[in-house]
mmCIF file of C-alpha atoms and ligand atoms in Angstrom:
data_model
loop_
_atom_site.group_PDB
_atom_site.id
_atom_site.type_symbol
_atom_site.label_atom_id
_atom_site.label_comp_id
_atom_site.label_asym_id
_atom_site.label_seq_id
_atom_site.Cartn_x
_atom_site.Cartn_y
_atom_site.Cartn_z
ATOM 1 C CA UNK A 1 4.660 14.507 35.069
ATOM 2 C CA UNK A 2 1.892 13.560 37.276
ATOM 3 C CA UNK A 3 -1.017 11.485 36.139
ATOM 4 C CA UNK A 4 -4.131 12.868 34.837
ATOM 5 C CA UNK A 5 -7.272 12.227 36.457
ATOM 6 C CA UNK A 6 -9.999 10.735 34.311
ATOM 7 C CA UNK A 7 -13.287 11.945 33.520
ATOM 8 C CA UNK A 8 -16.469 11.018 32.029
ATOM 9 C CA UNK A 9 -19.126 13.664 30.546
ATOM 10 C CA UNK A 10 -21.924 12.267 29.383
ATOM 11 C CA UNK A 11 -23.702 14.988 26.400
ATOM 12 C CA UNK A 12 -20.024 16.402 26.192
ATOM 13 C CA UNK A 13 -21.432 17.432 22.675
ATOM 14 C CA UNK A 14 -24.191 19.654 24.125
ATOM 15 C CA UNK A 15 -24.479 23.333 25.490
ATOM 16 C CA UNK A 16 -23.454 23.047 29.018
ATOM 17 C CA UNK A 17 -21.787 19.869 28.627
ATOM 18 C CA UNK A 18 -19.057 21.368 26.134
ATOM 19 C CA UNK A 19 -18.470 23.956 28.626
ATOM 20 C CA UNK A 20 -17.637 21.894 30.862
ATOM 21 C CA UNK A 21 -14.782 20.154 28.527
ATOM 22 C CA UNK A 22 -13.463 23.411 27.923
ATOM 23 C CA UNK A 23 -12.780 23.726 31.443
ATOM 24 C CA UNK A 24 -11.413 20.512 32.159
ATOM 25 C CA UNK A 25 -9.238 20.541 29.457
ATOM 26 C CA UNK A 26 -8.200 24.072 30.513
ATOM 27 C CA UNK A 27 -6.733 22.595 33.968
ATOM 28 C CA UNK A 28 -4.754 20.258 32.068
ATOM 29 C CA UNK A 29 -4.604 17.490 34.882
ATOM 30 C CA UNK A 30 -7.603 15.741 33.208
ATOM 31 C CA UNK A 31 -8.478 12.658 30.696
ATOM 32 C CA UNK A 32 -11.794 13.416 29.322
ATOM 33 C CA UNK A 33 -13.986 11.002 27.887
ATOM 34 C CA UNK A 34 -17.247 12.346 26.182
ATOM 35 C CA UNK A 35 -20.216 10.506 25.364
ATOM 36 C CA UNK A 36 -22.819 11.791 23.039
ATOM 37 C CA UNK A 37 -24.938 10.217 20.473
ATOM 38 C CA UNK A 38 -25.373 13.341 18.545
ATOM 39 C CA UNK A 39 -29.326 13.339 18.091
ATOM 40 C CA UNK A 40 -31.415 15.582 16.430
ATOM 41 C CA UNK A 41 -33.174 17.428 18.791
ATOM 42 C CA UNK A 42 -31.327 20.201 17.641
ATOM 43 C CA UNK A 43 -29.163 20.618 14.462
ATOM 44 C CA UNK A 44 -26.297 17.438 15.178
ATOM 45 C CA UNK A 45 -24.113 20.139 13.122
ATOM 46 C CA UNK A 46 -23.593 22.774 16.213
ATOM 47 C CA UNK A 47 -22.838 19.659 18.841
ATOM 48 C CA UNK A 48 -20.183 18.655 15.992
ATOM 49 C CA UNK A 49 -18.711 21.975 15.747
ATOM 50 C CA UNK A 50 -18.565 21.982 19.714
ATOM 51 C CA UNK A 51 -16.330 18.937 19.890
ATOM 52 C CA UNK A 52 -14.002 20.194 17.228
ATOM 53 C CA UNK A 53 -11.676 22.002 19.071
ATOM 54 C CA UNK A 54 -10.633 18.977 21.157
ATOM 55 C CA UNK A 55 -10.560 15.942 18.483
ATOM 56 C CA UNK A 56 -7.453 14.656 18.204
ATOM 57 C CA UNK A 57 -6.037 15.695 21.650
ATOM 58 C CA UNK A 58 -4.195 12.899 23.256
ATOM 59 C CA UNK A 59 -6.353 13.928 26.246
ATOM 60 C CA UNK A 60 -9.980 13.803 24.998
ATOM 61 C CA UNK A 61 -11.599 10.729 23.969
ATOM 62 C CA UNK A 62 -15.111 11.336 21.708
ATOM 63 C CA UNK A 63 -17.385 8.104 22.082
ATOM 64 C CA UNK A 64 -20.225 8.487 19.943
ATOM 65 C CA UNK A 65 -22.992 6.145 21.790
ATOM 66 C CA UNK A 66 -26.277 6.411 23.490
ATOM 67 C CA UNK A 67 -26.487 6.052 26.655
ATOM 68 C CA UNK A 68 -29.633 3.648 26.674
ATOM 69 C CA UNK A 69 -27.413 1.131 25.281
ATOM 70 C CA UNK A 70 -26.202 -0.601 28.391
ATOM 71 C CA UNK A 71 -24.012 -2.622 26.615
ATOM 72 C CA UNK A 72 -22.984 0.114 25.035
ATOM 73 C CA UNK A 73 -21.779 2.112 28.267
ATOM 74 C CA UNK A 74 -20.339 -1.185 29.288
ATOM 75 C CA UNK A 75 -17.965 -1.042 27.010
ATOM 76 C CA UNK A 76 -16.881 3.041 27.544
ATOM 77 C CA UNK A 77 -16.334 1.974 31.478
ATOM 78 C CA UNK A 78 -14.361 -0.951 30.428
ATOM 79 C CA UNK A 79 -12.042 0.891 27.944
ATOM 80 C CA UNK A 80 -10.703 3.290 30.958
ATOM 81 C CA UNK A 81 -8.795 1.874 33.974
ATOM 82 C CA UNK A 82 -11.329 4.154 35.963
ATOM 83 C CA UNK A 83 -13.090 7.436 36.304
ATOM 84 C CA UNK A 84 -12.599 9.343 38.931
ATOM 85 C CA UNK A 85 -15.783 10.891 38.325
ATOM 86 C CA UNK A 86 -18.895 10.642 35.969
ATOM 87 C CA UNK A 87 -20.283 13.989 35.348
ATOM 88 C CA UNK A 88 -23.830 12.883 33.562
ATOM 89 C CA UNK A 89 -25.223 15.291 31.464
ATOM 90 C CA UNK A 90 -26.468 13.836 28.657
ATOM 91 C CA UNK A 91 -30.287 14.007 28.535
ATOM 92 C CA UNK A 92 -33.894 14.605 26.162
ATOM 93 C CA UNK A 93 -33.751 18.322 27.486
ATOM 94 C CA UNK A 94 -36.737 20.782 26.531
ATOM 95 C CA UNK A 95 -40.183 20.813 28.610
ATOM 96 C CA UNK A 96 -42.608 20.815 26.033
ATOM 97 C CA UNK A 97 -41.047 18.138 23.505
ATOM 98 C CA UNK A 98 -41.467 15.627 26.447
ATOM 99 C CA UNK A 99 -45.664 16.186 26.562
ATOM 100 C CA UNK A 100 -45.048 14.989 22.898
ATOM 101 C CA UNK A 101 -42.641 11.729 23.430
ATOM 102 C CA UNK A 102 -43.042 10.755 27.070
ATOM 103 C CA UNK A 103 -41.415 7.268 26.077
ATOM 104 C CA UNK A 104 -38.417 8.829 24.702
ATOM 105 C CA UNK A 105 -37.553 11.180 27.458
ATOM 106 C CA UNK A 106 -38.366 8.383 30.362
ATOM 107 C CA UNK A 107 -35.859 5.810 28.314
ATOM 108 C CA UNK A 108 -33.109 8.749 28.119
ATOM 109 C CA UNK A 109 -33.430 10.385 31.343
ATOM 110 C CA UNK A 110 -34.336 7.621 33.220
ATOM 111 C CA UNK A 111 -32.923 4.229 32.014
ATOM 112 C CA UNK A 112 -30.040 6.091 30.606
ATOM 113 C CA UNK A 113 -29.636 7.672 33.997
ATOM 114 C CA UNK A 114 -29.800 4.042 35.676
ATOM 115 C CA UNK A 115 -27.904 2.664 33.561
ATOM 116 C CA UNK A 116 -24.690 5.106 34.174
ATOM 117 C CA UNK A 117 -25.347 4.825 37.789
ATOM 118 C CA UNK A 118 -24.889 0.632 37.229
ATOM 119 C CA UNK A 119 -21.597 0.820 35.574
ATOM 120 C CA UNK A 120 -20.335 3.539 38.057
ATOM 121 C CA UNK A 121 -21.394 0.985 40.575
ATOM 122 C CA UNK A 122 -19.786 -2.285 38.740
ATOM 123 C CA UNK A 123 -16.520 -0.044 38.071
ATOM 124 C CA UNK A 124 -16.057 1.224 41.671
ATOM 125 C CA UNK A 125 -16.515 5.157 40.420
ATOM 126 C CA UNK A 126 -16.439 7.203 43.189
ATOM 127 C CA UNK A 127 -18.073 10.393 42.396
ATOM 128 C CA UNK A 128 -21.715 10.578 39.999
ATOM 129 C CA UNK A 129 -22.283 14.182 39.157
ATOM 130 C CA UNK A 130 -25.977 14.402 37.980
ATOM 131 C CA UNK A 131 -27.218 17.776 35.595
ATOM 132 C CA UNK A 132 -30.659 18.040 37.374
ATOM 133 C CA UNK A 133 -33.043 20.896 36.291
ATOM 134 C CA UNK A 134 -35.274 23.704 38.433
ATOM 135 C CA UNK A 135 -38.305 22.294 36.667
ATOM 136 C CA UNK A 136 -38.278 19.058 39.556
ATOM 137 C CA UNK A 137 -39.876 21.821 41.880
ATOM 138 C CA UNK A 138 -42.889 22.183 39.192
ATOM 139 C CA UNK A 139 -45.553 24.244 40.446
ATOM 140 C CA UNK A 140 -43.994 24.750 44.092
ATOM 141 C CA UNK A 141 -45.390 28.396 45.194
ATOM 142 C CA UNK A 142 -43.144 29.041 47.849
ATOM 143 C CA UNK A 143 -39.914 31.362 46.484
ATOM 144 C CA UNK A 144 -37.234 31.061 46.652
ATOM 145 C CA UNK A 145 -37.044 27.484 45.988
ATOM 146 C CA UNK A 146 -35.274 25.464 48.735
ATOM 147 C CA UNK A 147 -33.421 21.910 48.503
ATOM 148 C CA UNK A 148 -35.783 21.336 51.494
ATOM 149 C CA UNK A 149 -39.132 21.993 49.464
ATOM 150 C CA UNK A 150 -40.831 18.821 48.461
ATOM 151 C CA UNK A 151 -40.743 17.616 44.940
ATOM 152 C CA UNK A 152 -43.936 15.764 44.176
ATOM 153 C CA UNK A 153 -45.269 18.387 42.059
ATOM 154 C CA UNK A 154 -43.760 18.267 38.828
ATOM 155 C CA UNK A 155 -45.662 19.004 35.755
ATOM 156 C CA UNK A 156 -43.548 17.665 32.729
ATOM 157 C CA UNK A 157 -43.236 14.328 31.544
ATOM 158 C CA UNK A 158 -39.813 15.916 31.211
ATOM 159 C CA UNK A 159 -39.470 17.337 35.129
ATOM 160 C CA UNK A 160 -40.751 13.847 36.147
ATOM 161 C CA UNK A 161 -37.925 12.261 34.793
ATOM 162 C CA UNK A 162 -35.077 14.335 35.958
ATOM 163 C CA UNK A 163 -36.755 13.889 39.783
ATOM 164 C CA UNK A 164 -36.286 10.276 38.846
ATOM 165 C CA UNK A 165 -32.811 10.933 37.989
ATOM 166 C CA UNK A 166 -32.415 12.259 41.067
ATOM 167 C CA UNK A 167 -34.019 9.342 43.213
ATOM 168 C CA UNK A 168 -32.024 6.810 41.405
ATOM 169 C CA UNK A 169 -28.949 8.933 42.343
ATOM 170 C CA UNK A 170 -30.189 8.438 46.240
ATOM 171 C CA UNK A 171 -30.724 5.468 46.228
ATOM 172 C CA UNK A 172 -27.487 4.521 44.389
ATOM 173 C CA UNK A 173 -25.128 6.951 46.999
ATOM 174 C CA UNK A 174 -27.497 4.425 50.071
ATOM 175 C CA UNK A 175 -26.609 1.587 48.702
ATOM 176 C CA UNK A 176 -23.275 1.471 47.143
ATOM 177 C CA UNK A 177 -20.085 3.249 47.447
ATOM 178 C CA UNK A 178 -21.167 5.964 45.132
ATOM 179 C CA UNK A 179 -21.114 10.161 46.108
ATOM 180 C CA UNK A 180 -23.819 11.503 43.904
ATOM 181 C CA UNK A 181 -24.263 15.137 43.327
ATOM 182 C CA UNK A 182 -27.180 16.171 41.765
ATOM 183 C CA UNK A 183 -27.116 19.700 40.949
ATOM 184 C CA UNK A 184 -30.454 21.226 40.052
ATOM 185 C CA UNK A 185 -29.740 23.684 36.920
ATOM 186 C CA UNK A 186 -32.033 26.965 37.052
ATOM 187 C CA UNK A 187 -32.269 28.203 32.855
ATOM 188 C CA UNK A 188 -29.122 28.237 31.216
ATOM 189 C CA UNK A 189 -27.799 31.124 28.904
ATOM 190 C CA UNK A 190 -24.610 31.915 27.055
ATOM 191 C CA UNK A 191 -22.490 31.104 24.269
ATOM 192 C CA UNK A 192 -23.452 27.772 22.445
ATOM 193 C CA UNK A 193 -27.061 27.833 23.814
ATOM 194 C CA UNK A 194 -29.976 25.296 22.982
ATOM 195 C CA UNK A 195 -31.492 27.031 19.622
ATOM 196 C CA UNK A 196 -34.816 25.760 21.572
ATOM 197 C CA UNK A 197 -34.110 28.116 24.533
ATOM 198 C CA UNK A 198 -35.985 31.539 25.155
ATOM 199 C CA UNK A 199 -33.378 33.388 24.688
ATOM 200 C CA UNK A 200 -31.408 32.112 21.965
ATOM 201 C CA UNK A 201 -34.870 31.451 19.933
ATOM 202 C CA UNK A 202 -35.805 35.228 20.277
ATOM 203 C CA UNK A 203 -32.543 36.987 19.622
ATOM 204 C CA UNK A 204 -33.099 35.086 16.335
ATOM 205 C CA UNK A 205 -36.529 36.050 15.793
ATOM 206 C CA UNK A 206 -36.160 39.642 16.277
ATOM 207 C CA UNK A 207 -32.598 39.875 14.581
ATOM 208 C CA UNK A 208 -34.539 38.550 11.493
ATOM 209 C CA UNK A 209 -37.571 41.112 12.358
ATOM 210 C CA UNK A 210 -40.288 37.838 12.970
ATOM 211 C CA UNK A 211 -42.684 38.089 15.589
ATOM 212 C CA UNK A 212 -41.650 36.229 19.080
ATOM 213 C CA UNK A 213 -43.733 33.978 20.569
ATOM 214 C CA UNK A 214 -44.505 35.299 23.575
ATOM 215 C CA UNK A 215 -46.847 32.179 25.959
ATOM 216 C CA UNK A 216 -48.720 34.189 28.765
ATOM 217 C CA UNK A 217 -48.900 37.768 29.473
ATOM 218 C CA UNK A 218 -44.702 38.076 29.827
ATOM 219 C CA UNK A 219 -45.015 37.814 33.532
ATOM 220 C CA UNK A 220 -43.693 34.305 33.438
ATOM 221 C CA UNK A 221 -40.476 34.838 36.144
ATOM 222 C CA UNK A 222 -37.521 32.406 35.122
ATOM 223 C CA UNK A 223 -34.248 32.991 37.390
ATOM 224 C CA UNK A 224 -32.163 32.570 34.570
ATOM 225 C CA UNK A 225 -28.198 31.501 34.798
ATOM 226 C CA UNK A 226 -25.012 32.216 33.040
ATOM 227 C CA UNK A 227 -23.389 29.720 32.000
ATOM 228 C CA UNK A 228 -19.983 30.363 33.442
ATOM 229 C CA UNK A 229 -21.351 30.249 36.556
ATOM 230 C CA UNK A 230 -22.731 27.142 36.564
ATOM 231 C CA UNK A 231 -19.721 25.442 35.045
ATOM 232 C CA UNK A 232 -17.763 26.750 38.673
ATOM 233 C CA UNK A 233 -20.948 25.109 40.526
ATOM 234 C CA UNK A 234 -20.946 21.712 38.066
ATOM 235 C CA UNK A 235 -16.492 22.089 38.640
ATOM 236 C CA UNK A 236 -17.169 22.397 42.516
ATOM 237 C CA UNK A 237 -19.421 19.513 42.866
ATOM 238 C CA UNK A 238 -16.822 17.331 40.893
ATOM 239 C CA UNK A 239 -14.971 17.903 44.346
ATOM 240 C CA UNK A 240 -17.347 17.955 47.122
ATOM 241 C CA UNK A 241 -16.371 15.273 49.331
ATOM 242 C CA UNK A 242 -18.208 16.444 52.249
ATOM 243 C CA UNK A 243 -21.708 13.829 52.296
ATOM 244 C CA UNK A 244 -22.781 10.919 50.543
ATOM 245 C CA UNK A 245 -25.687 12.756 48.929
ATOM 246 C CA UNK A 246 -26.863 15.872 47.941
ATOM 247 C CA UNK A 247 -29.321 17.836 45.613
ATOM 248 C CA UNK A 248 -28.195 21.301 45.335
ATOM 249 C CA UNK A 249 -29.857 24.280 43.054
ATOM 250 C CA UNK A 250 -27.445 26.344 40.779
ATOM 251 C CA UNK A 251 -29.122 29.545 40.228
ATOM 252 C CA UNK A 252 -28.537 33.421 39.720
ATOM 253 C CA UNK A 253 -31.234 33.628 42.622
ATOM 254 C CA UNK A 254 -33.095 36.337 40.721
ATOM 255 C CA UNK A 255 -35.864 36.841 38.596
ATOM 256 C CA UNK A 256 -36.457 37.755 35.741
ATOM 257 C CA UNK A 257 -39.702 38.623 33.553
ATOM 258 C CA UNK A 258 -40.417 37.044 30.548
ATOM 259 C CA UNK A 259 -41.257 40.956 29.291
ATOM 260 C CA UNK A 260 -37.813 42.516 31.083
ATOM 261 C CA UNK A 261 -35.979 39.744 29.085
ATOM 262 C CA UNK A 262 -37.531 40.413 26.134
ATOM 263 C CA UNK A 263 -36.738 44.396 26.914
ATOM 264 C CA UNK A 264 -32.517 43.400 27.633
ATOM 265 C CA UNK A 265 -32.942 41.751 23.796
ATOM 266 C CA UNK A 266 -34.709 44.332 22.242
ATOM 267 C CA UNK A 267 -31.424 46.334 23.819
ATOM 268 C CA UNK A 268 -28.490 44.799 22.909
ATOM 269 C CA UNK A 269 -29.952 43.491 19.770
ATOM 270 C CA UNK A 270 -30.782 47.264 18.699
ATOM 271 C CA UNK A 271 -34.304 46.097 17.416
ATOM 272 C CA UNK A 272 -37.816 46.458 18.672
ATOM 273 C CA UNK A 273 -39.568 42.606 19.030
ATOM 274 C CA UNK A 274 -42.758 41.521 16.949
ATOM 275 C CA UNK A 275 -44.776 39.822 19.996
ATOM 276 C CA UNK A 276 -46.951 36.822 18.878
ATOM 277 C CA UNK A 277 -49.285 36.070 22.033
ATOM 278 C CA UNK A 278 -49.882 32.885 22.810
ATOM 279 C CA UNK A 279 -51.754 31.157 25.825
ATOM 280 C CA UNK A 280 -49.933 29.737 28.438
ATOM 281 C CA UNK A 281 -48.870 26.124 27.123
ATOM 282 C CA UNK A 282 -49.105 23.010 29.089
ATOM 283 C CA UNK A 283 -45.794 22.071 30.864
ATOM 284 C CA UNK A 284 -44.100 25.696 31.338
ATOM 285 C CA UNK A 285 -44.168 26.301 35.105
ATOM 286 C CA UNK A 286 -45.400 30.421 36.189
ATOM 287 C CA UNK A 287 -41.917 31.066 37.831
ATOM 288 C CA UNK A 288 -38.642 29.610 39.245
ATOM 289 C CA UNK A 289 -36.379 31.529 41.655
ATOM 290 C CA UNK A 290 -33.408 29.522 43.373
ATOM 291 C CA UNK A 291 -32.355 29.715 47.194
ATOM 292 C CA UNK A 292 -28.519 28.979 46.475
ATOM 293 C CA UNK A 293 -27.712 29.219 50.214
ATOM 294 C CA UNK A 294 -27.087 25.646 50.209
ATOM 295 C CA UNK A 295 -24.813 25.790 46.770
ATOM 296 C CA UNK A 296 -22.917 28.811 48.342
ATOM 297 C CA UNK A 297 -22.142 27.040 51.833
ATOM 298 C CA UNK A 298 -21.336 23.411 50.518
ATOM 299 C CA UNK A 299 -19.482 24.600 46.970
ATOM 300 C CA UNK A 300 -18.472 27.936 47.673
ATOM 301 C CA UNK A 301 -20.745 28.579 44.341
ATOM 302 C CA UNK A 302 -20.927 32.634 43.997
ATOM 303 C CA UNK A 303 -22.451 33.308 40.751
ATOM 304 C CA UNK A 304 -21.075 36.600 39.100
ATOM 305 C CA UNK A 305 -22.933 37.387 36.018
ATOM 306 C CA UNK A 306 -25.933 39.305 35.719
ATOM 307 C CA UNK A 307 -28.660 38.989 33.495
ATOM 308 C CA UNK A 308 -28.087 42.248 32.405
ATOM 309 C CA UNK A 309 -24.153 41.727 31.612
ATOM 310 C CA UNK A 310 -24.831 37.913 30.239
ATOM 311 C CA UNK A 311 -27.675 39.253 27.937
ATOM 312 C CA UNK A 312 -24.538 41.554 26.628
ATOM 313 C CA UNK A 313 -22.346 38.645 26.031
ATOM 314 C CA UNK A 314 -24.599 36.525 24.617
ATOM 315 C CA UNK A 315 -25.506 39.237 22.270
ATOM 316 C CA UNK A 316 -22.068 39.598 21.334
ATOM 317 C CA UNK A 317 -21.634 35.452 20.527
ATOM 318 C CA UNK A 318 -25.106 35.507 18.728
ATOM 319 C CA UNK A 319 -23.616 38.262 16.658
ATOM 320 C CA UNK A 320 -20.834 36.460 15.371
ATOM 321 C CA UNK A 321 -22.995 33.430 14.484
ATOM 322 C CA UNK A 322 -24.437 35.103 11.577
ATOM 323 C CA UNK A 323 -27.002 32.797 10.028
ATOM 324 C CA UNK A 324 -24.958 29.756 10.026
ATOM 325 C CA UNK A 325 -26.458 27.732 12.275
ATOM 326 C CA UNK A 326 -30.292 27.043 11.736
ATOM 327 C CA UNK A 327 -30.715 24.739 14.971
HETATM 328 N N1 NAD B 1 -29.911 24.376 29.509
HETATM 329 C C1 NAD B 1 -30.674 24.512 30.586
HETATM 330 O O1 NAD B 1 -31.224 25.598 30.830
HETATM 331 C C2 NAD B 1 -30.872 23.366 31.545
HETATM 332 C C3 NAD B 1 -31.658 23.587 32.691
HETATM 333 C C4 NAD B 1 -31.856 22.542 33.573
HETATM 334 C C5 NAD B 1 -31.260 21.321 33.344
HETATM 335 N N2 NAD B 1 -30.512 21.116 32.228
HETATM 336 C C6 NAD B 1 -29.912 19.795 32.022
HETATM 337 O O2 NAD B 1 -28.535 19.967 31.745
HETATM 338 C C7 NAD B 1 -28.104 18.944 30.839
HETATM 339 C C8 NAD B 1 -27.448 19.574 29.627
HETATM 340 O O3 NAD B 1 -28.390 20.424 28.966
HETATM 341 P P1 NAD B 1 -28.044 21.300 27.692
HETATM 342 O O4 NAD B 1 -28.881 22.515 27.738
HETATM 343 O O5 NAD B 1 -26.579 21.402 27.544
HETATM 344 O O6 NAD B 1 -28.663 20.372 26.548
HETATM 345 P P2 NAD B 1 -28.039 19.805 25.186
HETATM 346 O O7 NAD B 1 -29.179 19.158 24.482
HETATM 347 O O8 NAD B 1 -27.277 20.870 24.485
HETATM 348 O O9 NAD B 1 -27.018 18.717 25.707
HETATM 349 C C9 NAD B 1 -27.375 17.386 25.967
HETATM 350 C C10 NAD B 1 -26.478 16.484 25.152
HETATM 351 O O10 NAD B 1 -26.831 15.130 25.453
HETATM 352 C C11 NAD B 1 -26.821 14.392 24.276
HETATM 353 N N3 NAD B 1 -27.732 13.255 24.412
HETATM 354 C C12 NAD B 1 -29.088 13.300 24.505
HETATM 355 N N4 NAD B 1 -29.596 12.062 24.549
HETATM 356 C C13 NAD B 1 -28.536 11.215 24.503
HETATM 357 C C14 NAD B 1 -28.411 9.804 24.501
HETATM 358 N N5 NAD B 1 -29.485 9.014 24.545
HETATM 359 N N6 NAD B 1 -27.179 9.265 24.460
HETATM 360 C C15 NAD B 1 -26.074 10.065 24.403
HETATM 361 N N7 NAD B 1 -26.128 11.402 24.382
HETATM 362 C C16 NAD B 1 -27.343 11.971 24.427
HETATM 363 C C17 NAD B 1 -27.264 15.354 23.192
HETATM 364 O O11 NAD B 1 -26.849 14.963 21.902
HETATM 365 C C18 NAD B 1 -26.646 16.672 23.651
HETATM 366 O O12 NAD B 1 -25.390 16.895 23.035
HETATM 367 C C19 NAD B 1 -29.339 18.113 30.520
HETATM 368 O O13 NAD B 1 -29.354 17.001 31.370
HETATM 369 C C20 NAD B 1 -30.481 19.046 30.827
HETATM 370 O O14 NAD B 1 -31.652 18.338 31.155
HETATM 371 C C21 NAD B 1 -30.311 22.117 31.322
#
């Protein structure tokens, strides 16, 4: 039997992050070690039911910890001989929450961040995976949005911290002996999504037949991504040996309409939307459309799923929620 390679996933409980677990576990050549403190952003309840499939597998470890707590994260590097890679996902995700606790979303996304990056460093980790978001470009007007476009105009407390992230991950790859990959995460869909998320928050608005709150005229663009997809980017990057550094977008490299989104629901869901017009809100960026030239050449990334097909299948997940989980 050959020896498993081990892994650490930081918000292993989350959306994205359980994905991710599924996969690894799936290849069967990995020890996964998940950290997530299980916070209440959104009900702790779905992130539990996430992890349950894998508790009690000789190869998944659950460390329920926050990853502010240096001391803390100390500990989860010391317990394992060494990871092979730290994919860091854990984060205070949502754009408008962060106008509302600045302090808590700089402490997460940035001190957190930092302090992964230090006991990658102390442990000799070679490979720092970082979930970066689309919303680092902020109001950029050139599309599509290129790696090369500069970064200095974010417009979230919470975009501001995850180009942070990202600097921290530089200047951690300069220094030490650390790859870091930050991969820049254009909105996620599918199975398991955030209950805070456009499209998961609408399909159960309309199911239920209550208005949708729809901020700006609907011609708000959002290049919106399946999540299988960017699990093969995020699995990809876990082996990209090529440079020290890199921040790379993971996108469908389309976009989408808030109003033709809102249409695809209306679809699949087999119900006409009440729409509750709002004004624009502070935070929310007019568009995002990724150039994944860059993810295509250095992962081999080819995302397959279509809004139109992934708007399908998360119809079909949503339906077999029923009302069970009031995130
Ligand atoms: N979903 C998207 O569309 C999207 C887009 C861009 C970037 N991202 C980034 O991808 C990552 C995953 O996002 P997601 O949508 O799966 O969100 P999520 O909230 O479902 O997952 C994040 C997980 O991190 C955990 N966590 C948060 N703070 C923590 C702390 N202090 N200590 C330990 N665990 C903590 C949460 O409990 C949660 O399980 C985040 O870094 C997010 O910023 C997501």
């Amino acid at each position: 039997m050959t020896s498993k390679r081990n892994i650490l996933v930081t918000g292993g409980a989350g959306f994205i992050g359980s994905h991710l677990v599924e996969r690894l576990l799936a290849e069967d050549k990995w020890r996964v070690t998940v950290v997530d403190d299980f916070n209440d952003f959104y009900a702790p309840a779905l992130k539990r039911a996430n992890v349950a499939p894998h508790v009690g597998r000789d190869d998944y470890e659950l460390v329920e910890a926050d990853i502010r707590d240096r001391v803390a994260m100390e500990r989860v590097f010391a317990a394992t001989a060494r990871f092979d890679c730290v994919v860091h996902l854990a984060a205070r995700a949502g754009v408008r929450p962060s106008l509302v606790e600045p302090f808590l979303y700089a402490e997460t996304n940035i001190t957190g961040t930092l302090n992964l990056l230090e006991c990658a460093r102390q442990r000799h980790v070679p490979q720092f995976v970082f979930g970066s978001s689309s919303s680092v470009y902020g109001i950029n007007a050139k599309v599509p949005f290129s790696e090369d476009d500069p970064i200095r105009q974010t417009i979230s407390p919470y975009a501001a911290t995850k180009a942070a992230g990202e600097m921290l991950c530089h200047t951690y790859a300069h220094l030490h002996d650390l790859r870091c990959v930050a991969l820049r995460f254009f909105t996620v869909y599918g199975a398991r999504q955030r209950p805070d998320l456009a499209i998961h928050k609408f399909a159960k608005l309309i199911s239920r037949g209550q208005p949708i709150p729809v901020f700006g005229d609907g011609t708000t663009r959002r290049d919106y991504t399946y999540v299988e997809d960017i699990i093969a980017g995020v699995r990809a990057a876990i082996d990209y040996t090529a440079s020290d550094y890199e921040a790379i977008n993971l996108g469908e490299s389309r976009t989408v309409e808030l109003r033709e989104l809102i249409a695809l629901l209306e679809r699949e869901l087999g119900r006409k939307a009440v729409i509750d017009r709002q004004p624009m809100q502070p935070g929310d960026v007019p568009q995002t459309f990724a150039d994944i030239s860059k993810a295509r050449r250095l992962l081999g990334y080819d995302p397959q799923t279509q809004i139109e097909e992934g708007v399908r299948r998360f119809v079909a997940w949503f339906n077999t929620q029923g009302m069970k989980d009031e995130g």
